[in-house]
Amino acid sequence: MAKKTLIGLEIHVELSTDKKMFCNCKNQYGADVNTQVCPICLGLPGALPVIDKQAVEYAIRAGIAFDSKITDEIRMDRKNYFYPDLTKGYQISQSDHPLCAGGYLEIEPQSGPKKITLDRIHIEEDTGKQLHTEDGTSLLDFNRCGVPLVEIVTNPDVSSAEEAKLFLEKLRNTLKYIGISDVRMEEGSLRCDVNINVVDDEAGTKTNITEVKNLNSFRSAVKAIEYEEKRHRVLMEKGENTDKETRRWDEVVGETILMRKKYTADDYRFANEADITPIKIDREWLENIRENLPELPHAKKMRFIEEYDLSDYEAGVLTQSQELAHFFEETLVNVKDAKLLGNWMMGDVLRRLKDEDKDFEEMPISSTNLAELINLVKDGKINNNTGKKVLREMFETGNSPRAIVEEKGLIQISDEGELEKIVVEMLDNNPQSVEDFKNGKDRAVGFLVGQIMKATKGKANPQLVNKLLTEKIKER
Amino acid sequence: MDITSLKGWEMREKLIKKEISSTEILSAHLSKIDKIEKDINAFITMDKENALKTAKRVDEKLQKGEKLGIIAGLPVGLKDNILTKNLRTTCGSRMLENFNPPYDATVVRKIVEEDGIILGKTNMDEFAMGGSTETSYFGNTRNPKDLTRVPGGSSGGSAAAVAANALPLALGTDTGGSVRQPASFCGIVGMKPTYGLVSRYGVVPMSNSLDQIGVFGRDVRDAHMMLQTVTGYDPLDATSSKRADRDISIEGIDSLKGLRIALPEQYKDLRITGDEKIQERFKETVKVFEDAGAIVEYVSLPSLQYALETYYVIMASEVTTNLSRFDGIRFGYRTENYETLDELYTNSRTEAFGEETKRRIMMGNYALSAGHQDQSYKKALRVRTLIKQDYENAFKDHDIILSLTAPMLPFKLDSIINSPVDMYKADLYTVPVNLAGLCGISIPMGDVDNLPVGLQITGPRFGDSTILKAGLGYERAVR
């Protein structure tokens, strides 16, 4: 295919540090407006920034996780522009010397594994928020001013909406793994801008890059990319071109809408932030961060394959989030059969959560209870089908499996004498089926098992029923 | 006895001996100010009420026999870019005409801790930009030595007040000579300490990689006393140094014998003419050092010839970003004449900033803009590194560097205010010290045509005690 879509992503991630980046104000979402401010984050004349070590550490964790090169010396710059939510008339950011350079993240689209390389990860401060009232006035909330951010910039390696989605999911997952952000798009702690254009290698033409903003969810990012990709391709077919412009995704109309044309490149007139003298990064500290970094998704997946003999797919699913992986390992301590547990988790637990559109954090069942349920099945106390019914009950009530089983009298009938009586009765009542079986119709057994299960309300031990049936029929 | 004619340290001695009270010291200065302020215009805002309260408190402490601070009972003036909680701080600008800061600068806290008496906020060039105190929104200050002349700038109000005995001590800020040059023009001592020695927290920045709080006194001992009060590491200022906690001692020096002095060769060839008499005065002063046993030799600091241009590019670039926060939105002046956001920004800044301020904002934006940044701002940063290196080399074999403080005598009011480049040239000898983050002190070295001339002693980074001692030695040698 001659036409290629080139997509670069810029992701802003709010770091979940205790304090803001340059002052002692709390870094906390959702406080009353303008209550978490001080002369420093308000940019009052004479107030000076002092960089927070935790913010740097968190950003370095991201750099290590994405295999970036961490700089030797932190240097901050001023990015100059006027905007009401920007208290100093400049944002303290990084220009020529990002904290982390390069790096990559591997995704697994249908076409096979692919590395999305990063241009850089740099640290900067967040701005305030504007609130627009109905009478047209704008109010300013400066609580968010000075909250630490990392900006992650990819190279234009992403070539479809699917890849963008996989990348964003993996990125969010990894950031959560390393514990540096809440990564909640709806609260703005993860924000994504898209740069997109289409290149026709054969014809030697390309469209101008469009920047798309206001993407409030992964879903809208995907939809906006699909929309833009089509828009670019249609224009290209017609022999026309797109304009260099910034567009905004409108969720309601399902279209991107022009915000402004880019006639000239933005000139942010970067200057050194001389209030923060360059800080050498102590190599020992860096090594310490590296050593204390939690196991990353890929490493965890490889370990699951190795240690628990799971398939690539199973391991991938079970390490999708840190909570899920942790839950799996916690449950496994009591279940002791990774394959069996994996089947339960993937088949029943995750499907149910997906049906209810819930994240794994919202899982209502404790690992102890799930382990107990699986053990009840494994030990033959209840059969597999009953187990699934009990699981559904657990989802709804949160009760322990033992309590449910006892309350509903679901303990499997494994008493051979008791079952034998039922089997004999069943054979007596169904001579035709016995006859059919003897004539080689194996299906007759299925019918008989069904009848027995019905009679026992599903509690009969299926293996035992099969065994007794075969024995008793032969005796006739 | 006229208390105000005493040196600060003499007042303090008399206070400790209970010969005079803190309240008496204050009233003497208040009467002095009443008499001369209409001629000098050294102050923008006075704080008599609080000053009187503090003076009484100091007297009580003295009566109770409590330990008194370094500058106990001494009236202090603060340049009006040093924030004082609930006391208007204007930066000499219409932009902050009614700005009452919600917090104190670190140095203000230190002055209070050392029992100093903050008497008022002194006049200055707008946002510390200028060399004559003529760009102030609150009228110009006159030189007490000759009322037809400027006191220098930008800390002209502080320098004039100390020279006129309206205050024994004052603080200024020095970005390219704004303490040393007015000290030279007014015939007093003015010192810019090493960058990082005094906290800048709560000082409205002009050019933050160059700004440093400086001190004024009528002799070296007073300047030292003021410096000791305000120096020290401040965790609120990331550019302040832990070395600032070391004691800056001036004890143990009696002579200039053996002092190794460098004279920059580059200053032999003056770029500004008409100052032969000043040059003569300087030669005589160097001879005083030699006669007292100092070893004097010429050294070459080649990069010094680019210092002025380098300074103006870096300074203006930083000024541009530092002044961006004055946008009419959160504090300071806001125009009434706007409908759109852009008009709010533009008109507020147009109406409230003065000409020199606007000029430097323009210069800085030019130097930082895409297409010019490599040729101007970034190149200037590289030259700055060379200047630092040249000084480091010079200080390997020398203790101090001697030069003039300013290449000219205090000039007439209104004489060069409309020739910005001539005004900028007044900074020739002082800006390299800021570019390299060194310390420098200006000490009176007599008169030329009945006007004061200053000698600049430059020391290496954290050589503050060395230059103070050299200054003290010189004072003794000529006494």
mmCIF file of N, CA and C in Angstrom, chain B residues 196-274:
data_model
loop_
_atom_site.group_PDB
_atom_site.id
_atom_site.type_symbol
_atom_site.label_atom_id
_atom_site.label_comp_id
_atom_site.label_asym_id
_atom_site.label_seq_id
_atom_site.Cartn_x
_atom_site.Cartn_y
_atom_site.Cartn_z
ATOM 1 N N GLY B 196 24.521 34.280 45.131
ATOM 2 C CA GLY B 196 24.234 33.123 45.979
ATOM 3 C C GLY B 196 24.492 33.372 47.460
ATOM 4 N N LEU B 197 25.078 34.534 47.768
ATOM 5 C CA LEU B 197 25.403 34.802 49.177
ATOM 6 C C LEU B 197 24.190 35.303 49.953
ATOM 7 N N VAL B 198 23.352 36.100 49.269
ATOM 8 C CA VAL B 198 22.175 36.663 49.917
ATOM 9 C C VAL B 198 20.936 36.145 49.191
ATOM 10 N N SER B 199 19.947 35.719 49.946
ATOM 11 C CA SER B 199 18.735 35.162 49.351
ATOM 12 C C SER B 199 18.018 36.195 48.488
ATOM 13 N N ARG B 200 17.558 35.764 47.337
ATOM 14 C CA ARG B 200 16.759 36.627 46.471
ATOM 15 C C ARG B 200 15.273 36.399 46.681
ATOM 16 N N TYR B 201 14.908 35.539 47.631
ATOM 17 C CA TYR B 201 13.486 35.253 47.828
ATOM 18 C C TYR B 201 12.751 36.518 48.279
ATOM 19 N N GLY B 202 11.768 36.925 47.514
ATOM 20 C CA GLY B 202 11.026 38.136 47.836
ATOM 21 C C GLY B 202 11.615 39.397 47.243
ATOM 22 N N VAL B 203 12.569 39.244 46.349
ATOM 23 C CA VAL B 203 13.093 40.392 45.608
ATOM 24 C C VAL B 203 12.519 40.302 44.199
ATOM 25 N N VAL B 204 11.851 41.346 43.747
ATOM 26 C CA VAL B 204 11.254 41.282 42.412
ATOM 27 C C VAL B 204 12.392 41.216 41.394
ATOM 28 N N PRO B 205 12.447 40.122 40.643
ATOM 29 C CA PRO B 205 13.616 39.930 39.794
ATOM 30 C C PRO B 205 13.607 40.861 38.582
ATOM 31 N N MET B 206 14.814 41.294 38.220
ATOM 32 C CA MET B 206 14.990 41.997 36.969
ATOM 33 C C MET B 206 15.614 40.992 36.005
ATOM 34 N N SER B 207 16.815 40.529 36.362
ATOM 35 C CA SER B 207 17.493 39.536 35.551
ATOM 36 C C SER B 207 18.051 38.507 36.528
ATOM 37 N N ASN B 208 17.348 37.394 36.637
ATOM 38 C CA ASN B 208 17.552 36.540 37.807
ATOM 39 C C ASN B 208 18.872 35.791 37.870
ATOM 40 N N SER B 209 19.598 35.697 36.750
ATOM 41 C CA SER B 209 20.905 35.040 36.861
ATOM 42 C C SER B 209 21.977 36.066 37.237
ATOM 43 N N LEU B 210 21.598 37.335 37.293
ATOM 44 C CA LEU B 210 22.562 38.409 37.578
ATOM 45 C C LEU B 210 22.249 39.161 38.866
ATOM 46 N N ASP B 211 20.965 39.207 39.237
ATOM 47 C CA ASP B 211 20.541 39.994 40.406
ATOM 48 C C ASP B 211 21.197 39.507 41.692
ATOM 49 N N GLN B 212 21.594 40.447 42.500
ATOM 50 C CA GLN B 212 22.013 40.100 43.847
ATOM 51 C C GLN B 212 21.749 41.304 44.740
ATOM 52 N N ILE B 213 21.271 41.041 45.936
ATOM 53 C CA ILE B 213 21.052 42.139 46.878
ATOM 54 C C ILE B 213 22.410 42.689 47.277
ATOM 55 N N GLY B 214 22.508 44.003 47.325
ATOM 56 C CA GLY B 214 23.755 44.637 47.734
ATOM 57 C C GLY B 214 23.513 45.570 48.905
ATOM 58 N N VAL B 215 24.614 46.026 49.523
ATOM 59 C CA VAL B 215 24.506 46.816 50.754
ATOM 60 C C VAL B 215 25.193 48.166 50.599
ATOM 61 N N PHE B 216 24.643 49.160 51.305
ATOM 62 C CA PHE B 216 25.240 50.497 51.338
ATOM 63 C C PHE B 216 25.599 50.880 52.771
ATOM 64 N N GLY B 217 26.725 51.575 52.908
ATOM 65 C CA GLY B 217 27.094 52.174 54.193
ATOM 66 C C GLY B 217 28.055 53.311 53.908
ATOM 67 N N ARG B 218 28.346 54.090 54.946
ATOM 68 C CA ARG B 218 29.254 55.210 54.683
ATOM 69 C C ARG B 218 30.714 54.803 54.830
ATOM 70 N N ASP B 219 30.965 53.626 55.363
ATOM 71 C CA ASP B 219 32.322 53.067 55.315
ATOM 72 C C ASP B 219 32.238 51.545 55.199
ATOM 73 N N VAL B 220 33.384 50.915 55.066
ATOM 74 C CA VAL B 220 33.411 49.473 54.844
ATOM 75 C C VAL B 220 32.822 48.716 56.026
ATOM 76 N N ARG B 221 33.103 49.208 57.210
ATOM 77 C CA ARG B 221 32.599 48.515 58.389
ATOM 78 C C ARG B 221 31.072 48.483 58.411
ATOM 79 N N ASP B 222 30.454 49.596 58.055
ATOM 80 C CA ASP B 222 28.991 49.638 58.000
ATOM 81 C C ASP B 222 28.450 48.681 56.923
ATOM 82 N N ALA B 223 29.094 48.716 55.774
ATOM 83 C CA ALA B 223 28.657 47.824 54.701
ATOM 84 C C ALA B 223 28.757 46.368 55.154
ATOM 85 N N HIS B 224 29.848 46.072 55.857
ATOM 86 C CA HIS B 224 30.053 44.701 56.354
ATOM 87 C C HIS B 224 28.972 44.291 57.348
ATOM 88 N N MET B 225 28.621 45.237 58.216
ATOM 89 C CA MET B 225 27.598 44.983 59.228
ATOM 90 C C MET B 225 26.250 44.674 58.564
ATOM 91 N N MET B 226 25.942 45.460 57.535
ATOM 92 C CA MET B 226 24.686 45.256 56.803
ATOM 93 C C MET B 226 24.711 43.899 56.093
ATOM 94 N N LEU B 227 25.858 43.588 55.512
ATOM 95 C CA LEU B 227 25.976 42.325 54.783
ATOM 96 C C LEU B 227 25.820 41.130 55.726
ATOM 97 N N GLN B 228 26.491 41.199 56.871
ATOM 98 C CA GLN B 228 26.386 40.106 57.843
ATOM 99 C C GLN B 228 24.943 39.851 58.246
ATOM 100 N N THR B 229 24.170 40.928 58.272
ATOM 101 C CA THR B 229 22.767 40.803 58.674
ATOM 102 C C THR B 229 21.959 39.983 57.667
ATOM 103 N N VAL B 230 22.223 40.209 56.388
ATOM 104 C CA VAL B 230 21.321 39.618 55.384
ATOM 105 C C VAL B 230 21.857 38.343 54.729
ATOM 106 N N THR B 231 23.112 38.030 54.948
ATOM 107 C CA THR B 231 23.689 36.888 54.254
ATOM 108 C C THR B 231 23.185 35.556 54.832
ATOM 109 N N GLY B 232 23.333 34.489 54.079
ATOM 110 C CA GLY B 232 22.975 33.168 54.599
ATOM 111 C C GLY B 232 22.191 32.333 53.599
ATOM 112 N N TYR B 233 22.398 31.035 53.658
ATOM 113 C CA TYR B 233 21.701 30.093 52.786
ATOM 114 C C TYR B 233 20.201 30.142 53.071
ATOM 115 N N ASP B 234 19.434 30.104 52.003
ATOM 116 C CA ASP B 234 17.974 30.126 52.145
ATOM 117 C C ASP B 234 17.367 28.998 51.319
ATOM 118 N N PRO B 235 16.750 28.021 51.978
ATOM 119 C CA PRO B 235 16.156 26.912 51.215
ATOM 120 C C PRO B 235 15.070 27.367 50.240
ATOM 121 N N LEU B 236 14.560 28.578 50.400
ATOM 122 C CA LEU B 236 13.534 29.072 49.484
ATOM 123 C C LEU B 236 14.123 29.619 48.189
ATOM 124 N N ASP B 237 15.437 29.748 48.139
ATOM 125 C CA ASP B 237 16.092 30.269 46.940
ATOM 126 C C ASP B 237 17.084 29.218 46.444
ATOM 127 N N ALA B 238 16.709 28.562 45.341
ATOM 128 C CA ALA B 238 17.544 27.469 44.825
ATOM 129 C C ALA B 238 18.904 27.969 44.339
ATOM 130 N N THR B 239 19.058 29.275 44.143
ATOM 131 C CA THR B 239 20.354 29.782 43.693
ATOM 132 C C THR B 239 21.193 30.276 44.867
ATOM 133 N N SER B 240 20.649 30.217 46.072
ATOM 134 C CA SER B 240 21.467 30.631 47.215
ATOM 135 C C SER B 240 22.394 29.473 47.581
ATOM 136 N N SER B 241 23.561 29.826 48.099
ATOM 137 C CA SER B 241 24.592 28.803 48.286
ATOM 138 C C SER B 241 24.729 28.423 49.755
ATOM 139 N N LYS B 242 25.041 27.138 49.975
ATOM 140 C CA LYS B 242 25.290 26.699 51.358
ATOM 141 C C LYS B 242 26.545 27.375 51.909
ATOM 142 N N ARG B 243 27.411 27.813 50.988
ATOM 143 C CA ARG B 243 28.628 28.512 51.442
ATOM 144 C C ARG B 243 28.286 29.858 52.061
ATOM 145 N N ALA B 244 27.056 30.332 51.820
ATOM 146 C CA ALA B 244 26.654 31.634 52.346
ATOM 147 C C ALA B 244 26.552 31.616 53.869
ATOM 148 N N ASP B 245 26.544 30.438 54.462
ATOM 149 C CA ASP B 245 26.444 30.357 55.917
ATOM 150 C C ASP B 245 27.775 30.577 56.622
ATOM 151 N N ARG B 246 28.846 30.584 55.846
ATOM 152 C CA ARG B 246 30.146 30.814 56.486
ATOM 153 C C ARG B 246 30.239 32.256 56.956
ATOM 154 N N ASP B 247 31.001 32.458 57.967
ATOM 155 C CA ASP B 247 31.173 33.786 58.525
ATOM 156 C C ASP B 247 31.981 34.650 57.555
ATOM 157 N N ILE B 248 31.487 35.865 57.307
ATOM 158 C CA ILE B 248 32.256 36.784 56.477
ATOM 159 C C ILE B 248 32.996 37.715 57.417
ATOM 160 N N SER B 249 34.202 37.330 57.736
ATOM 161 C CA SER B 249 34.937 38.042 58.766
ATOM 162 C C SER B 249 35.810 39.129 58.161
ATOM 163 N N ILE B 250 35.928 40.247 58.865
ATOM 164 C CA ILE B 250 36.893 41.262 58.424
ATOM 165 C C ILE B 250 37.978 41.450 59.493
ATOM 166 N N GLU B 251 38.034 40.493 60.394
ATOM 167 C CA GLU B 251 39.043 40.586 61.453
ATOM 168 C C GLU B 251 40.407 40.198 60.903
ATOM 169 N N GLY B 252 41.429 40.677 61.562
ATOM 170 C CA GLY B 252 42.783 40.193 61.313
ATOM 171 C C GLY B 252 43.459 40.746 60.083
ATOM 172 N N ILE B 253 43.133 41.957 59.689
ATOM 173 C CA ILE B 253 43.905 42.559 58.601
ATOM 174 C C ILE B 253 44.257 43.991 58.990
ATOM 175 N N ASP B 254 45.508 44.294 58.866
ATOM 176 C CA ASP B 254 45.937 45.642 59.207
ATOM 177 C C ASP B 254 46.611 46.339 58.044
ATOM 178 N N SER B 255 47.113 45.543 57.099
ATOM 179 C CA SER B 255 47.852 46.196 56.025
ATOM 180 C C SER B 255 47.545 45.557 54.691
ATOM 181 N N LEU B 256 47.943 46.215 53.642
ATOM 182 C CA LEU B 256 47.743 45.703 52.295
ATOM 183 C C LEU B 256 48.996 44.972 51.829
ATOM 184 N N LYS B 257 49.908 44.782 52.734
ATOM 185 C CA LYS B 257 51.200 44.200 52.384
ATOM 186 C C LYS B 257 51.030 42.797 51.795
ATOM 187 N N GLY B 258 51.645 42.605 50.638
ATOM 188 C CA GLY B 258 51.639 41.281 50.024
ATOM 189 C C GLY B 258 50.374 40.944 49.257
ATOM 190 N N LEU B 259 49.400 41.841 49.283
ATOM 191 C CA LEU B 259 48.159 41.596 48.537
ATOM 192 C C LEU B 259 48.475 41.568 47.042
ATOM 193 N N ARG B 260 48.013 40.531 46.350
ATOM 194 C CA ARG B 260 48.314 40.398 44.918
ATOM 195 C C ARG B 260 47.171 40.998 44.110
ATOM 196 N N ILE B 261 47.491 42.068 43.408
ATOM 197 C CA ILE B 261 46.445 42.829 42.720
ATOM 198 C C ILE B 261 46.601 42.727 41.203
ATOM 199 N N ALA B 262 45.483 42.488 40.520
ATOM 200 C CA ALA B 262 45.496 42.463 39.052
ATOM 201 C C ALA B 262 44.786 43.689 38.507
ATOM 202 N N LEU B 263 45.367 44.258 37.440
ATOM 203 C CA LEU B 263 44.686 45.325 36.700
ATOM 204 C C LEU B 263 44.409 44.787 35.297
ATOM 205 N N PRO B 264 43.153 44.728 34.870
ATOM 206 C CA PRO B 264 42.872 44.193 33.538
ATOM 207 C C PRO B 264 43.470 45.084 32.441
ATOM 208 N N GLU B 265 44.245 44.459 31.573
ATOM 209 C CA GLU B 265 44.853 45.200 30.468
ATOM 210 C C GLU B 265 43.784 45.855 29.593
ATOM 211 N N GLN B 266 42.662 45.153 29.466
ATOM 212 C CA GLN B 266 41.598 45.626 28.581
ATOM 213 C C GLN B 266 41.072 47.003 28.995
ATOM 214 N N TYR B 267 41.266 47.371 30.256
ATOM 215 C CA TYR B 267 40.754 48.661 30.702
ATOM 216 C C TYR B 267 41.726 49.805 30.476
ATOM 217 N N LYS B 268 42.940 49.490 29.946
ATOM 218 C CA LYS B 268 43.889 50.559 29.608
ATOM 219 C C LYS B 268 43.303 51.390 28.480
ATOM 220 N N ASP B 269 42.657 50.657 27.564
ATOM 221 C CA ASP B 269 42.129 51.314 26.374
ATOM 222 C C ASP B 269 40.662 51.653 26.613
ATOM 223 N N LEU B 270 40.415 52.833 27.057
ATOM 224 C CA LEU B 270 39.044 53.228 27.400
ATOM 225 C C LEU B 270 38.171 53.410 26.176
ATOM 226 N N ARG B 271 36.985 52.853 26.254
ATOM 227 C CA ARG B 271 36.077 53.031 25.133
ATOM 228 C C ARG B 271 35.256 54.310 25.298
ATOM 229 N N ILE B 272 35.293 54.847 26.487
ATOM 230 C CA ILE B 272 34.589 56.111 26.696
ATOM 231 C C ILE B 272 35.648 57.166 27.021
ATOM 232 N N THR B 273 35.613 58.265 26.304
ATOM 233 C CA THR B 273 36.667 59.277 26.468
ATOM 234 C C THR B 273 36.230 60.378 27.424
ATOM 235 N N GLY B 274 37.141 61.324 27.664
ATOM 236 C CA GLY B 274 36.792 62.497 28.456
ATOM 237 C C GLY B 274 36.912 62.291 29.951
#
